[in-house]
mmCIF file of N, CA, C and O and ligand atoms in Angstrom:
data_model
loop_
_atom_site.group_PDB
_atom_site.id
_atom_site.type_symbol
_atom_site.label_atom_id
_atom_site.label_comp_id
_atom_site.label_asym_id
_atom_site.label_seq_id
_atom_site.Cartn_x
_atom_site.Cartn_y
_atom_site.Cartn_z
ATOM 1 N N MET A 2 185.408 -29.653 86.141
ATOM 2 C CA MET A 2 185.316 -30.598 87.270
ATOM 3 C C MET A 2 185.647 -32.019 86.805
ATOM 4 O O MET A 2 184.993 -32.546 85.914
ATOM 5 N N ALA A 3 186.672 -32.581 87.389
ATOM 6 C CA ALA A 3 187.047 -33.947 87.029
ATOM 7 C C ALA A 3 186.167 -34.937 87.781
ATOM 8 O O ALA A 3 185.907 -34.758 88.963
ATOM 9 N N THR A 4 185.723 -35.943 87.070
ATOM 10 C CA THR A 4 184.886 -36.945 87.709
ATOM 11 C C THR A 4 185.763 -38.044 88.276
ATOM 12 O O THR A 4 186.575 -38.628 87.572
ATOM 13 N N LYS A 5 185.608 -38.291 89.525
ATOM 14 C CA LYS A 5 186.385 -39.331 90.189
ATOM 15 C C LYS A 5 185.806 -40.693 89.830
ATOM 16 O O LYS A 5 184.591 -40.880 89.870
ATOM 17 N N LYS A 6 186.698 -41.627 89.492
ATOM 18 C CA LYS A 6 186.228 -42.981 89.208
ATOM 19 C C LYS A 6 186.749 -43.922 90.275
ATOM 20 O O LYS A 6 187.843 -43.742 90.793
ATOM 21 N N PHE A 7 185.963 -44.891 90.584
ATOM 22 C CA PHE A 7 186.364 -45.857 91.605
ATOM 23 C C PHE A 7 185.763 -47.206 91.257
ATOM 24 O O PHE A 7 184.724 -47.270 90.607
ATOM 25 N N PRO A 8 186.422 -48.287 91.666
ATOM 26 C CA PRO A 8 185.859 -49.604 91.369
ATOM 27 C C PRO A 8 184.804 -50.000 92.398
ATOM 28 O O PRO A 8 184.938 -49.729 93.582
ATOM 29 N N CYS A 9 183.771 -50.644 91.930
ATOM 30 C CA CYS A 9 182.750 -51.182 92.825
ATOM 31 C C CYS A 9 183.406 -52.240 93.713
ATOM 32 O O CYS A 9 184.097 -53.125 93.211
ATOM 33 N N PRO A 10 183.270 -52.158 95.020
ATOM 34 C CA PRO A 10 183.924 -53.112 95.918
ATOM 35 C C PRO A 10 183.462 -54.551 95.694
ATOM 36 O O PRO A 10 184.147 -55.492 96.067
ATOM 37 N N GLU A 11 182.313 -54.707 95.078
ATOM 38 C CA GLU A 11 181.751 -56.040 94.917
ATOM 39 C C GLU A 11 182.157 -56.672 93.589
ATOM 40 O O GLU A 11 182.562 -57.818 93.551
ATOM 41 N N CYS A 12 182.054 -55.913 92.489
ATOM 42 C CA CYS A 12 182.318 -56.496 91.163
ATOM 43 C C CYS A 12 183.421 -55.773 90.415
ATOM 44 O O CYS A 12 183.752 -56.161 89.304
ATOM 45 N N ASN A 13 184.047 -54.731 91.019
ATOM 46 C CA ASN A 13 185.173 -53.989 90.450
ATOM 47 C C ASN A 13 184.831 -53.243 89.167
ATOM 48 O O ASN A 13 185.721 -52.870 88.420
ATOM 49 N N THR A 14 183.562 -53.017 88.899
ATOM 50 C CA THR A 14 183.179 -52.206 87.755
ATOM 51 C C THR A 14 183.545 -50.751 88.033
ATOM 52 O O THR A 14 183.201 -50.239 89.097
ATOM 53 N N PRO A 15 184.287 -50.093 87.104
ATOM 54 C CA PRO A 15 184.637 -48.697 87.343
ATOM 55 C C PRO A 15 183.383 -47.822 87.356
ATOM 56 O O PRO A 15 182.550 -47.902 86.468
ATOM 57 N N LEU A 16 183.270 -46.997 88.368
ATOM 58 C CA LEU A 16 182.086 -46.160 88.538
ATOM 59 C C LEU A 16 182.482 -44.714 88.663
ATOM 60 O O LEU A 16 183.584 -44.407 89.092
ATOM 61 N N GLU A 17 181.563 -43.829 88.325
ATOM 62 C CA GLU A 17 181.772 -42.413 88.567
ATOM 63 C C GLU A 17 181.249 -42.084 89.955
ATOM 64 O O GLU A 17 180.165 -42.523 90.339
ATOM 65 N N TRP A 18 182.069 -41.341 90.690
ATOM 66 C CA TRP A 18 181.635 -40.945 92.031
ATOM 67 C C TRP A 18 180.613 -39.828 91.872
ATOM 68 O O TRP A 18 180.964 -38.689 91.623
ATOM 69 N N SER A 19 179.383 -40.174 91.998
ATOM 70 C CA SER A 19 178.322 -39.195 91.820
ATOM 71 C C SER A 19 177.354 -39.256 92.989
ATOM 72 O O SER A 19 177.040 -40.329 93.492
ATOM 73 N N THR A 20 176.916 -38.094 93.414
ATOM 74 C CA THR A 20 175.947 -38.066 94.513
ATOM 75 C C THR A 20 174.604 -38.616 94.066
ATOM 76 O O THR A 20 173.752 -38.911 94.879
ATOM 77 N N ASP A 21 174.445 -38.737 92.723
ATOM 78 C CA ASP A 21 173.202 -39.318 92.226
ATOM 79 C C ASP A 21 173.158 -40.821 92.458
ATOM 80 O O ASP A 21 172.100 -41.427 92.451
ATOM 81 N N ASN A 22 174.329 -41.414 92.655
ATOM 82 C CA ASN A 22 174.397 -42.860 92.855
ATOM 83 C C ASN A 22 174.061 -43.178 94.311
ATOM 84 O O ASN A 22 174.886 -43.066 95.203
ATOM 85 N N VAL A 23 172.833 -43.595 94.536
ATOM 86 C CA VAL A 23 172.388 -43.873 95.907
ATOM 87 C C VAL A 23 173.014 -45.154 96.435
ATOM 88 O O VAL A 23 172.970 -45.418 97.625
ATOM 89 N N ASN A 24 173.596 -45.946 95.522
ATOM 90 C CA ASN A 24 174.164 -47.228 95.955
ATOM 91 C C ASN A 24 175.656 -47.137 96.232
ATOM 92 O O ASN A 24 176.321 -48.143 96.404
ATOM 93 N N ARG A 25 176.206 -45.916 96.213
ATOM 94 C CA ARG A 25 177.616 -45.745 96.548
ATOM 95 C C ARG A 25 177.964 -46.504 97.827
ATOM 96 O O ARG A 25 177.196 -46.485 98.788
ATOM 97 N N PRO A 26 179.135 -47.099 97.942
ATOM 98 C CA PRO A 26 180.177 -47.152 96.904
ATOM 99 C C PRO A 26 179.975 -48.293 95.921
ATOM 100 O O PRO A 26 180.915 -48.679 95.242
ATOM 101 N N PHE A 27 178.795 -48.810 95.831
ATOM 102 C CA PHE A 27 178.541 -49.935 94.924
ATOM 103 C C PHE A 27 177.938 -49.423 93.629
ATOM 104 O O PHE A 27 177.368 -48.339 93.581
ATOM 105 N N CYS A 28 178.040 -50.243 92.561
ATOM 106 C CA CYS A 28 177.559 -49.825 91.252
ATOM 107 C C CYS A 28 176.050 -49.978 91.166
ATOM 108 O O CYS A 28 175.392 -49.308 90.399
ATOM 109 N N SER A 29 175.487 -50.865 91.951
ATOM 110 C CA SER A 29 174.061 -51.132 91.854
ATOM 111 C C SER A 29 173.545 -51.634 93.186
ATOM 112 O O SER A 29 174.322 -52.009 94.068
ATOM 113 N N GLU A 30 172.238 -51.678 93.303
ATOM 114 C CA GLU A 30 171.649 -52.176 94.532
ATOM 115 C C GLU A 30 171.986 -53.653 94.727
ATOM 116 O O GLU A 30 172.129 -54.139 95.847
ATOM 117 N N ARG A 31 172.131 -54.363 93.610
ATOM 118 C CA ARG A 31 172.444 -55.785 93.681
ATOM 119 C C ARG A 31 173.790 -56.006 94.392
ATOM 120 O O ARG A 31 173.907 -56.831 95.287
ATOM 121 N N CYS A 32 174.812 -55.207 93.978
ATOM 122 C CA CYS A 32 176.136 -55.341 94.597
ATOM 123 C C CYS A 32 176.082 -54.910 96.053
ATOM 124 O O CYS A 32 176.738 -55.484 96.907
ATOM 125 N N LYS A 33 175.287 -53.902 96.338
ATOM 126 C CA LYS A 33 175.134 -53.424 97.711
ATOM 127 C C LYS A 33 174.562 -54.539 98.591
ATOM 128 O O LYS A 33 175.060 -54.816 99.683
ATOM 129 N N LEU A 34 173.528 -55.192 98.076
ATOM 130 C CA LEU A 34 172.894 -56.259 98.850
ATOM 131 C C LEU A 34 173.831 -57.462 98.980
ATOM 132 O O LEU A 34 173.866 -58.124 100.018
ATOM 133 N N LEU A 35 174.608 -57.722 97.918
ATOM 134 C CA LEU A 35 175.565 -58.833 97.976
ATOM 135 C C LEU A 35 176.583 -58.591 99.075
ATOM 136 O O LEU A 35 176.921 -59.484 99.843
ATOM 137 N N ASP A 36 177.065 -57.321 99.140
ATOM 138 C CA ASP A 36 178.056 -57.002 100.158
ATOM 139 C C ASP A 36 177.443 -57.067 101.550
ATOM 140 O O ASP A 36 178.032 -57.603 102.482
ATOM 141 N N LEU A 37 176.247 -56.551 101.691
ATOM 142 C CA LEU A 37 175.571 -56.617 102.986
ATOM 143 C C LEU A 37 175.332 -58.063 103.378
ATOM 144 O O LEU A 37 175.435 -58.429 104.541
ATOM 145 N N GLY A 38 175.025 -58.887 102.368
ATOM 146 C CA GLY A 38 174.793 -60.312 102.637
ATOM 147 C C GLY A 38 176.042 -60.994 103.157
ATOM 148 O O GLY A 38 175.978 -61.792 104.089
ATOM 149 N N SER A 39 177.203 -60.650 102.566
ATOM 150 C CA SER A 39 178.447 -61.270 103.041
ATOM 151 C C SER A 39 178.774 -60.795 104.441
ATOM 152 O O SER A 39 179.290 -61.538 105.258
ATOM 153 N N TRP A 40 178.433 -59.536 104.744
ATOM 154 C CA TRP A 40 178.637 -59.032 106.102
ATOM 155 C C TRP A 40 177.723 -59.764 107.075
ATOM 156 O O TRP A 40 178.136 -60.134 108.166
ATOM 157 N N ALA A 41 176.476 -59.966 106.653
ATOM 158 C CA ALA A 41 175.516 -60.645 107.525
ATOM 159 C C ALA A 41 175.990 -62.066 107.816
ATOM 160 O O ALA A 41 175.870 -62.557 108.926
ATOM 161 N N ASN A 42 176.554 -62.713 106.792
ATOM 162 C CA ASN A 42 177.051 -64.073 107.003
ATOM 163 C C ASN A 42 178.205 -64.087 107.993
ATOM 164 O O ASN A 42 178.305 -64.966 108.829
ATOM 165 N N GLU A 43 179.100 -63.077 107.880
ATOM 166 C CA GLU A 43 180.245 -63.031 108.790
ATOM 167 C C GLU A 43 179.802 -62.796 110.221
ATOM 168 O O GLU A 43 180.265 -63.442 111.135
ATOM 169 N N SER A 44 178.867 -61.843 110.394
ATOM 170 C CA SER A 44 178.430 -61.532 111.756
ATOM 171 C C SER A 44 177.590 -62.679 112.317
ATOM 172 O O SER A 44 177.469 -62.829 113.519
ATOM 173 N N TYR A 45 177.044 -63.486 111.410
ATOM 174 C CA TYR A 45 176.239 -64.612 111.886
ATOM 175 C C TYR A 45 177.136 -65.673 112.512
ATOM 176 O O TYR A 45 176.726 -66.394 113.397
ATOM 177 N N GLN A 46 178.393 -65.729 112.055
ATOM 178 C CA GLN A 46 179.316 -66.741 112.574
ATOM 179 C C GLN A 46 179.857 -66.355 113.949
ATOM 180 O O GLN A 46 180.255 -67.207 114.709
ATOM 181 N N ILE A 47 179.867 -65.065 114.253
ATOM 182 C CA ILE A 47 180.457 -64.615 115.514
ATOM 183 C C ILE A 47 179.686 -65.121 116.742
ATOM 184 O O ILE A 47 180.287 -65.678 117.640
ATOM 185 N N PRO A 48 178.332 -64.986 116.762
ATOM 186 C CA PRO A 48 177.616 -65.501 117.946
ATOM 187 C C PRO A 48 177.820 -66.999 118.139
ATOM 188 O O PRO A 48 177.858 -67.481 119.269
ATOM 189 N N ALA A 49 177.992 -67.732 117.044
ATOM 190 C CA ALA A 49 178.205 -69.173 117.159
ATOM 191 C C ALA A 49 179.529 -69.449 117.870
ATOM 192 O O ALA A 49 179.627 -70.341 118.704
ATOM 193 N N GLU A 50 180.556 -68.653 117.546
ATOM 194 C CA GLU A 50 181.852 -68.833 118.201
ATOM 195 C C GLU A 50 181.771 -68.443 119.670
ATOM 196 O O GLU A 50 182.342 -69.087 120.524
ATOM 197 N N ILE A 51 181.043 -67.370 119.940
ATOM 198 C CA ILE A 51 180.924 -66.896 121.322
ATOM 199 C C ILE A 51 180.168 -67.916 122.168
ATOM 200 O O ILE A 51 180.580 -68.228 123.272
ATOM 201 N N SER A 52 179.079 -68.460 121.602
ATOM 202 C CA SER A 52 178.293 -69.416 122.372
ATOM 203 C C SER A 52 179.119 -70.673 122.651
ATOM 204 O O SER A 52 178.979 -71.296 123.694
ATOM 205 N N ALA A 53 180.019 -71.018 121.727
ATOM 206 C CA ALA A 53 180.889 -72.175 121.952
ATOM 207 C C ALA A 53 181.845 -71.882 123.107
ATOM 208 O O ALA A 53 182.105 -72.734 123.948
ATOM 209 N N GLU A 54 182.345 -70.633 123.158
ATOM 210 C CA GLU A 54 183.229 -70.245 124.257
ATOM 211 C C GLU A 54 182.466 -70.183 125.575
ATOM 212 O O GLU A 54 182.961 -70.587 126.611
ATOM 213 N N GLU A 55 181.242 -69.654 125.492
ATOM 214 C CA GLU A 55 180.419 -69.551 126.693
ATOM 215 C C GLU A 55 180.126 -70.931 127.264
ATOM 216 O O GLU A 55 180.101 -71.122 128.466
ATOM 217 N N ASP A 56 179.913 -71.878 126.340
ATOM 218 C CA ASP A 56 179.627 -73.234 126.779
ATOM 219 C C ASP A 56 180.837 -73.792 127.544
ATOM 220 O O ASP A 56 180.715 -74.411 128.583
ATOM 221 N N ASP A 57 182.040 -73.502 127.006
ATOM 222 C CA ASP A 57 183.260 -73.952 127.657
ATOM 223 C C ASP A 57 183.410 -73.268 129.022
ATOM 224 O O ASP A 57 183.809 -73.864 129.999
ATOM 225 N N TYR A 58 183.051 -71.991 129.051
ATOM 226 C CA TYR A 58 183.158 -71.195 130.270
ATOM 227 C C TYR A 58 182.233 -71.729 131.366
ATOM 228 O O TYR A 58 182.635 -71.912 132.505
ATOM 229 N N SER A 59 180.984 -71.986 130.961
ATOM 230 C CA SER A 59 180.009 -72.414 131.959
ATOM 231 C C SER A 59 180.369 -73.790 132.520
ATOM 232 O O SER A 59 180.142 -74.065 133.695
ATOM 233 N N SER A 60 180.973 -74.651 131.693
ATOM 234 C CA SER A 60 181.341 -75.974 132.197
ATOM 235 C C SER A 60 182.518 -75.875 133.167
ATOM 236 O O SER A 60 182.632 -76.637 134.118
ATOM 237 N N SER A 61 183.382 -74.845 132.954
ATOM 238 C CA SER A 61 184.496 -74.658 133.881
ATOM 239 C C SER A 61 184.038 -73.903 135.121
ATOM 240 O O SER A 61 184.732 -73.857 136.123
ATOM 241 N N MET A 62 182.823 -73.274 135.037
ATOM 242 C CA MET A 62 182.286 -72.549 136.191
ATOM 243 C C MET A 62 181.667 -73.520 137.195
ATOM 244 O O MET A 62 181.553 -73.205 138.368
ATOM 245 N N VAL A 63 181.291 -74.692 136.763
ATOM 246 C CA VAL A 63 180.597 -75.638 137.654
ATOM 247 C C VAL A 63 181.466 -76.022 138.855
ATOM 248 O O VAL A 63 181.038 -75.903 139.991
ATOM 249 N N PRO A 64 182.714 -76.417 138.665
ATOM 250 C CA PRO A 64 183.539 -76.738 139.834
ATOM 251 C C PRO A 64 183.759 -75.545 140.750
ATOM 252 O O PRO A 64 183.830 -75.704 141.959
ATOM 253 N N LEU A 65 183.831 -74.334 140.141
ATOM 254 C CA LEU A 65 183.993 -73.118 140.950
ATOM 255 C C LEU A 65 182.801 -72.932 141.874
ATOM 256 O O LEU A 65 182.961 -72.577 143.038
ATOM 257 N N GLU A 66 181.598 -73.175 141.357
ATOM 258 C CA GLU A 66 180.384 -73.024 142.175
ATOM 259 C C GLU A 66 180.412 -74.040 143.310
ATOM 260 O O GLU A 66 180.005 -73.767 144.431
ATOM 261 N N ASN A 67 180.902 -75.196 143.048
ATOM 262 C CA ASN A 67 180.986 -76.229 144.098
ATOM 263 C C ASN A 67 181.947 -75.812 145.200
ATOM 264 O O ASN A 67 181.736 -76.077 146.372
ATOM 265 N N TRP A 68 183.040 -75.154 144.762
ATOM 266 C CA TRP A 68 184.018 -74.687 145.748
ATOM 267 C C TRP A 68 183.424 -73.663 146.684
ATOM 268 O O TRP A 68 183.751 -73.625 147.880
ATOM 269 N N LYS A 69 182.521 -72.801 146.107
ATOM 270 C CA LYS A 69 181.915 -71.738 146.915
ATOM 271 C C LYS A 69 180.725 -72.272 147.714
ATOM 272 O O LYS A 69 180.219 -71.563 148.574
ATOM 273 N N SER A 70 180.332 -73.477 147.466
ATOM 274 C CA SER A 70 179.144 -73.996 148.146
ATOM 275 C C SER A 70 179.399 -74.194 149.644
ATOM 276 O O SER A 70 180.479 -74.618 150.072
ATOM 277 N N PRO A 71 178.443 -73.866 150.498
ATOM 278 C CA PRO A 71 178.643 -73.929 151.960
ATOM 279 C C PRO A 71 178.856 -75.357 152.470
ATOM 280 O O PRO A 71 179.433 -75.538 153.538
ATOM 281 N N THR A 72 178.427 -76.350 151.712
ATOM 282 C CA THR A 72 178.595 -77.735 152.167
ATOM 283 C C THR A 72 180.065 -78.124 152.176
ATOM 284 O O THR A 72 180.489 -78.946 152.964
ATOM 285 N N ILE A 73 180.870 -77.468 151.255
ATOM 286 C CA ILE A 73 182.307 -77.802 151.198
ATOM 287 C C ILE A 73 183.042 -77.041 152.297
ATOM 288 O O ILE A 73 183.956 -77.540 152.916
ATOM 289 N N HIS A 74 182.558 -75.855 152.585
ATOM 290 C CA HIS A 74 183.239 -75.018 153.569
ATOM 291 C C HIS A 74 183.188 -75.642 154.977
ATOM 292 O O HIS A 74 182.157 -75.955 155.490
HETATM 293 ZN ZN1 ZN B 24 179.137 -53.779 91.384
#
């Protein structure tokens, strides 16, 4: 049985693909947490961008609400 080797996505350390490695595809729990941390940082930026768009949206919705208001009709 040939052992498959692969680089750790976080630190590129060559690893053996083993079912004993609970931190797959990372070499260690540290690299796993580092990668999860970078993912958490990325996803943390997304709501900030959305809220900025929502803010723009709601400000453009104000004139629309005025148009639908019965006082204008
Ligand atoms: Zn690693």
